[in-house]
GROMACS .gro file of C-alpha atoms in nm:
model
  242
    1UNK     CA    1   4.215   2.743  -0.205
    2UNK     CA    2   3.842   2.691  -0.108
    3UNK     CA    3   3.654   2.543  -0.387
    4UNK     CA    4   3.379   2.764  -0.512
    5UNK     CA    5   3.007   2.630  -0.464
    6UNK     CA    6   2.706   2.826  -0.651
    7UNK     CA    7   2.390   2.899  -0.434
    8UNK     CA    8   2.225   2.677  -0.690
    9UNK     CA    9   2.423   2.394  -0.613
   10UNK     CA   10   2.322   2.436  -0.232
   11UNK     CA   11   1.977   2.462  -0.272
   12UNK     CA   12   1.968   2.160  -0.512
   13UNK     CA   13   2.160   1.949  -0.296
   14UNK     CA   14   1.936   2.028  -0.028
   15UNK     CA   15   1.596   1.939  -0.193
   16UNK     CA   16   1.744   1.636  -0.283
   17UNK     CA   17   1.822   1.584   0.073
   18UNK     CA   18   1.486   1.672   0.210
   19UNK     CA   19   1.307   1.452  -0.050
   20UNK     CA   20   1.549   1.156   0.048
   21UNK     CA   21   1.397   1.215   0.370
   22UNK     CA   22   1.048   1.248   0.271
   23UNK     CA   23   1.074   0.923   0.158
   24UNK     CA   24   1.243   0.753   0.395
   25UNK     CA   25   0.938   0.872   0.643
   26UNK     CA   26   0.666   0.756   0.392
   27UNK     CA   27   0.818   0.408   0.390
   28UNK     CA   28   0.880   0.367   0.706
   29UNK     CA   29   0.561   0.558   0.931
   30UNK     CA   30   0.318   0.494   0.647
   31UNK     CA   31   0.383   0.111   0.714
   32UNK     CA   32   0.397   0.154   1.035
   33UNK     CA   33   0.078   0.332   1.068
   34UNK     CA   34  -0.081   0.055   0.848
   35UNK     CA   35   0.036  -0.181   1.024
   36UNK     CA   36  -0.122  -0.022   1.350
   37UNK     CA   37  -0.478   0.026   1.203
   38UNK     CA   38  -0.496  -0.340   1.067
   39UNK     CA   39  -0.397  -0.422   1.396
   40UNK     CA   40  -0.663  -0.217   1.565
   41UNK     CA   41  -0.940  -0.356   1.314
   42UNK     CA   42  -0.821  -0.718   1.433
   43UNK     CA   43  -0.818  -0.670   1.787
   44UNK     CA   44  -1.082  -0.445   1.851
   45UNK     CA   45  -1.473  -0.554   1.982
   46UNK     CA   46  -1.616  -0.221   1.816
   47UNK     CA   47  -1.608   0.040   1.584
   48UNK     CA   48  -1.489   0.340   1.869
   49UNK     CA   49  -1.191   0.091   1.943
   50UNK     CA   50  -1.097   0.098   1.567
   51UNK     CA   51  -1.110   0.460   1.530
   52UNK     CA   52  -0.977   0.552   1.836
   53UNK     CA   53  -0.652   0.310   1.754
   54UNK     CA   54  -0.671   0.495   1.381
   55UNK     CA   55  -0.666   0.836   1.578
   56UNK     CA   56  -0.353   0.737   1.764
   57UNK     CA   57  -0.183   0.620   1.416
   58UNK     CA   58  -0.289   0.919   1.270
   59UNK     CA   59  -0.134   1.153   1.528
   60UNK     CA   60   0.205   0.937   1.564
   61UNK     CA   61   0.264   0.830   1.230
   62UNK     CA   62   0.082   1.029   0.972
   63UNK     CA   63   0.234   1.323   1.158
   64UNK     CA   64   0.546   1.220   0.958
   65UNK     CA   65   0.441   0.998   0.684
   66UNK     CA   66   0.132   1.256   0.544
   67UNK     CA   67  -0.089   0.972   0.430
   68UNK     CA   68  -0.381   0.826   0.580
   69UNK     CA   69  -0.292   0.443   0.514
   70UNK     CA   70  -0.522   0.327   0.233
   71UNK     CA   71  -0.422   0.364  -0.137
   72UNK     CA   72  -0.737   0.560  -0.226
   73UNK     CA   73  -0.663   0.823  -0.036
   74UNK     CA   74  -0.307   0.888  -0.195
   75UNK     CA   75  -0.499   0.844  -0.496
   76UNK     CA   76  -0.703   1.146  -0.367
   77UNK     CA   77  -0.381   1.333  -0.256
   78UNK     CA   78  -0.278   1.265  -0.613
   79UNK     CA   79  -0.542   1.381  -0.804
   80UNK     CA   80  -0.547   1.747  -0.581
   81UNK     CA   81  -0.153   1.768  -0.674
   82UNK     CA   82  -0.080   1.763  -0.314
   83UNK     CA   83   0.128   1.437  -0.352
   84UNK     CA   84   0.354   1.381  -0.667
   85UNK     CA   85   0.339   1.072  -0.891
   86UNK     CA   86   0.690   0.923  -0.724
   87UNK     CA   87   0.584   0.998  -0.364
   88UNK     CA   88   0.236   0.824  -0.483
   89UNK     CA   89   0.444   0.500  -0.549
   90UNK     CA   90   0.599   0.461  -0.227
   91UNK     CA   91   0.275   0.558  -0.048
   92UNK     CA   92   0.098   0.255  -0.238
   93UNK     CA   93   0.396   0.034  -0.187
   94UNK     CA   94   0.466   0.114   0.238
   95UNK     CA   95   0.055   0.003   0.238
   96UNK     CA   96   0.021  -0.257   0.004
   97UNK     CA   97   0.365  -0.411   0.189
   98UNK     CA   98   0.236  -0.359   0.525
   99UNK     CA   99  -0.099  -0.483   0.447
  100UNK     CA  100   0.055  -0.837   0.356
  101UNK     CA  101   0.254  -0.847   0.655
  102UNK     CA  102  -0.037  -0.804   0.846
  103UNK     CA  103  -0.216  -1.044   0.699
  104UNK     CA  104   0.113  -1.315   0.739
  105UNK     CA  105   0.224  -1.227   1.056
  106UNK     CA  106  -0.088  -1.089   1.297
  107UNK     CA  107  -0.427  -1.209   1.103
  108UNK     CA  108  -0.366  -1.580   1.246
  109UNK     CA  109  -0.369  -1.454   1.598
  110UNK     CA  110  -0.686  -1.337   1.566
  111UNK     CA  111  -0.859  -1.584   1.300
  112UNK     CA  112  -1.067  -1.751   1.567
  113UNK     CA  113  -1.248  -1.401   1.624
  114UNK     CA  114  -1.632  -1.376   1.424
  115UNK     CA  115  -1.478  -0.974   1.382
  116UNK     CA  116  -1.276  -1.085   1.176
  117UNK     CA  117  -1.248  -0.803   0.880
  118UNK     CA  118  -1.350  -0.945   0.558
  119UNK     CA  119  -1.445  -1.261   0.695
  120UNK     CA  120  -1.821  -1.366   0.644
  121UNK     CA  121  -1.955  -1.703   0.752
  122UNK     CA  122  -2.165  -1.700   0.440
  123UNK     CA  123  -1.938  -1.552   0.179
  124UNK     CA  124  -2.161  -1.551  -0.137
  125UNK     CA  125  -2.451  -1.535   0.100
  126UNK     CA  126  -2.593  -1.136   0.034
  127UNK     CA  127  -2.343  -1.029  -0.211
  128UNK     CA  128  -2.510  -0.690  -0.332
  129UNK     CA  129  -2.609  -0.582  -0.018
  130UNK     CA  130  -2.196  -0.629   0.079
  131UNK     CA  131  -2.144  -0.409  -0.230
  132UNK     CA  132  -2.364  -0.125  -0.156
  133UNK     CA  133  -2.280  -0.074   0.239
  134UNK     CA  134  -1.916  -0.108   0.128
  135UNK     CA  135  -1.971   0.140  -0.161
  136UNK     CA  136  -2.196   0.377   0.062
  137UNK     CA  137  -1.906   0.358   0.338
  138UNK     CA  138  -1.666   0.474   0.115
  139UNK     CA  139  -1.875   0.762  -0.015
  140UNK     CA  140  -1.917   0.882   0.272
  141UNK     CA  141  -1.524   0.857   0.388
  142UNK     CA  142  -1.350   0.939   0.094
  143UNK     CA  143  -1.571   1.301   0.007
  144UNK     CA  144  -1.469   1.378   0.392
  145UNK     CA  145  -1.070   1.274   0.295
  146UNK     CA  146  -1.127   1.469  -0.007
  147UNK     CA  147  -1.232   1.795   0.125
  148UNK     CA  148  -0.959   1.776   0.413
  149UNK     CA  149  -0.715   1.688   0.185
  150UNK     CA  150  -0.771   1.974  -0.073
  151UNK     CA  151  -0.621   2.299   0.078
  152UNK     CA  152  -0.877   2.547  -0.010
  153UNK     CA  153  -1.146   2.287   0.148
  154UNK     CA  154  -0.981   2.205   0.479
  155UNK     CA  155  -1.216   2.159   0.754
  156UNK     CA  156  -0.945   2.172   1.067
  157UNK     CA  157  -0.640   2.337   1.102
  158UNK     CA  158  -0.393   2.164   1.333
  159UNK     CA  159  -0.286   1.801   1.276
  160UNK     CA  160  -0.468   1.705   1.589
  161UNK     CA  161  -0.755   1.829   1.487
  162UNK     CA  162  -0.744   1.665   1.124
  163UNK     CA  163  -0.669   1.301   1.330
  164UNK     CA  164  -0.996   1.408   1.560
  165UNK     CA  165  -1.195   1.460   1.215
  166UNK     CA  166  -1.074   1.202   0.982
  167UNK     CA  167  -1.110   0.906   1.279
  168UNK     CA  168  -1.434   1.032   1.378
  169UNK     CA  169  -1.573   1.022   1.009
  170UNK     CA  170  -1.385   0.629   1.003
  171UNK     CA  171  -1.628   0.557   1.299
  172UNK     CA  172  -1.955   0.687   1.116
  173UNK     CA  173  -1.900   0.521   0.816
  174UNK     CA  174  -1.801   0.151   0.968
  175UNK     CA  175  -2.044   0.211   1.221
  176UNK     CA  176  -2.357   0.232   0.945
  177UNK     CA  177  -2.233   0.065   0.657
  178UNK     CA  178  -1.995  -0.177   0.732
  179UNK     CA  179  -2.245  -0.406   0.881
  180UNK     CA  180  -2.121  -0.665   0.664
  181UNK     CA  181  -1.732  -0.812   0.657
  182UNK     CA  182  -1.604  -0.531   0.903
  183UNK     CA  183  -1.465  -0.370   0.644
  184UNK     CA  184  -1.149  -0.116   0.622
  185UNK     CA  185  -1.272  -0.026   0.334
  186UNK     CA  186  -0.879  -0.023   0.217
  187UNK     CA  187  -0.802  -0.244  -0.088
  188UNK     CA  188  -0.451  -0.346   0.018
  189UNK     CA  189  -0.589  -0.433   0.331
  190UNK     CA  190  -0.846  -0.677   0.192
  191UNK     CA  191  -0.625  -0.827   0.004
  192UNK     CA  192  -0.353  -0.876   0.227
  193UNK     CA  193  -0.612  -1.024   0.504
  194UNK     CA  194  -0.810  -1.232   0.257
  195UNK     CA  195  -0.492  -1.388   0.059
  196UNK     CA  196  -0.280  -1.516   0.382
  197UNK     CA  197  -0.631  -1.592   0.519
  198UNK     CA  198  -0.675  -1.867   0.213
  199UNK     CA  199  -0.315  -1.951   0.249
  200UNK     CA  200  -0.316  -2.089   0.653
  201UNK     CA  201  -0.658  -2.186   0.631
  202UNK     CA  202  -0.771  -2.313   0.267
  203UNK     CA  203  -1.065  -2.151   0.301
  204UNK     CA  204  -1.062  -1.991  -0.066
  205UNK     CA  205  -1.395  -1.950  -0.073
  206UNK     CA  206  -1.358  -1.624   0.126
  207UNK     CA  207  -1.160  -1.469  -0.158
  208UNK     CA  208  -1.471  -1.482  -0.348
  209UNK     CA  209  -1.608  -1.149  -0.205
  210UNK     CA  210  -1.259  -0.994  -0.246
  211UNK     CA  211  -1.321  -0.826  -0.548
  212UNK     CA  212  -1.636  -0.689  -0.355
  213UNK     CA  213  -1.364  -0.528  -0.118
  214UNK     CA  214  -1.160  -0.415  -0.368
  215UNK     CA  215  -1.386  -0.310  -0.657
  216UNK     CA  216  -1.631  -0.128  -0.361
  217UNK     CA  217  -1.378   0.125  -0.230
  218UNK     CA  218  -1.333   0.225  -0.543
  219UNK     CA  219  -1.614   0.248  -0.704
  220UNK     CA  220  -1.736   0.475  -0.369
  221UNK     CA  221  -1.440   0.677  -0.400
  222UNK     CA  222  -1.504   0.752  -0.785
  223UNK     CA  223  -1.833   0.882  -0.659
  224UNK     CA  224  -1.707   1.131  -0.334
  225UNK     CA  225  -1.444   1.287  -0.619
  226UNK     CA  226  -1.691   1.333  -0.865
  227UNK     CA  227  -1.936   1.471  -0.610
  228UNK     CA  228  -1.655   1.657  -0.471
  229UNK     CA  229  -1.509   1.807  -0.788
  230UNK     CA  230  -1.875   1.878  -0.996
  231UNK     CA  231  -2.120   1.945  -0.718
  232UNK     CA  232  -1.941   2.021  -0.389
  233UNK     CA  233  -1.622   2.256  -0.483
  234UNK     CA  234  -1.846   2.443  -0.747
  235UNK     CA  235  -2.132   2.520  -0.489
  236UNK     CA  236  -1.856   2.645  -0.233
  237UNK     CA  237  -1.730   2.860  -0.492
  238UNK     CA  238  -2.062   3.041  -0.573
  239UNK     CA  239  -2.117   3.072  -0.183
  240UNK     CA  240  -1.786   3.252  -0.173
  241UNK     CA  241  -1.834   3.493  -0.510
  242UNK     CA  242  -2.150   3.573  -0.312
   0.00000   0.00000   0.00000
């Protein structure tokens, strides 16, 4: 006799499947897809050559993954509902573990380079100005993530066209702000770089602008959701009722 099984049952067992594999893709192409973009900030001469190798991560991985590498944006994703608390974890996790690979395994074979992210000759030399291009960079990134991460905001429709958008804003806002330490403006990456960077080198003294690249990201990302959420989404709305 064939055991009975409840449509419930089915669909249940299903979303537990497909959320198995969510996850499975978050760990393993948002890693990857850090992984590439540190990679591209390291061996890239300019900004256009980081962008353009965060365009190509964007298209292969985040095509599967849904994230955008950096830990502020799944904060962002987070905060518009579009990514749960548990997913949020392993999104933070897959970056923050592929950030410290990078910075053990491919930062030393490109330490002798002066593009170094996060590396400054001078590190206490112009702190505040460090602060505000790395706080004005990530204004002007993170409102961009925000709005094309918030469904009723989307700029482009097609995933090519939202890797296009989001790596073209990346270029802007290195190209006029991060002036100073090459920044990612990513926290995990900064650390990861920085910490493994003190580690082969003993040159600790670099970690003393860390906080700058961690506390500057965001601080400029508190800004783009606040602008976002009480100035930007609010005028759209009007427009619209209009």
């Amino acid at each position: 006799m064939e055991p009975i099984v409840s449509e419930f049952s089915q669909v249940n067992d299903d979303s537990i499947e497909k959320e198995k594999a969510q996850i499975k893709n978050i760990l393993a192409f948002e890693t990857a897809g850090t992984l590439l973009l540190i990679y591209g900030a390291l061996a890239a001469e300019t900004n256009f050559g980081v962008a353009l190798v965060y365009f190509i991560g964007l298209l292969v991985c985040s095509r599967l993954s849904k994230g955008y590498f950096n830990p502020i944006c799944t904060l962002i994703g987070y905060i518009d509902g579009s990514i749960p608390q548990k997913k949020a974890i392993y999104y933070v996790g897959a970056q923050t573990f592929a950030s410290l690979i990078a910075g053990m395994l491919l930062m030393p074979m490109f330490a002798y380079k002066k593009t170094l992210p996060y590396f400054e000759v001078l590190p206490s030399h112009q702190v505040f100005g460090t602060l505000m291009s790395e706080i004005a960079g990530s204004i002007i990134f993170f409102i961009f993530i925000q709005i094309q991460t918030a469904e009723n905001t989307k700029i482009t429709t097609t995933e090519v066209q939202s890797a296009i958008f989001v790596s073209v804003i990346y270029f802007v806002a290195r190209q006029y702000t991060a002036t100073m330490g090459n920044s990612l403006f990513n926290p995990s990456a900064a650390f990861g770089l920085q910490l493994f960077y003190g580690i082969y080198y003993g040159k600790w003294d670099q970690m003393i602008n860390l906080l700058i690249y961690i506390i500057g990201p965001w601080v400029g990302a508190l800004l783009a959701i606040t602008f976002f959420w009480k100035i930007y989404t609010p005028t759209l709305v009007s427009k619209q009722s209009n």
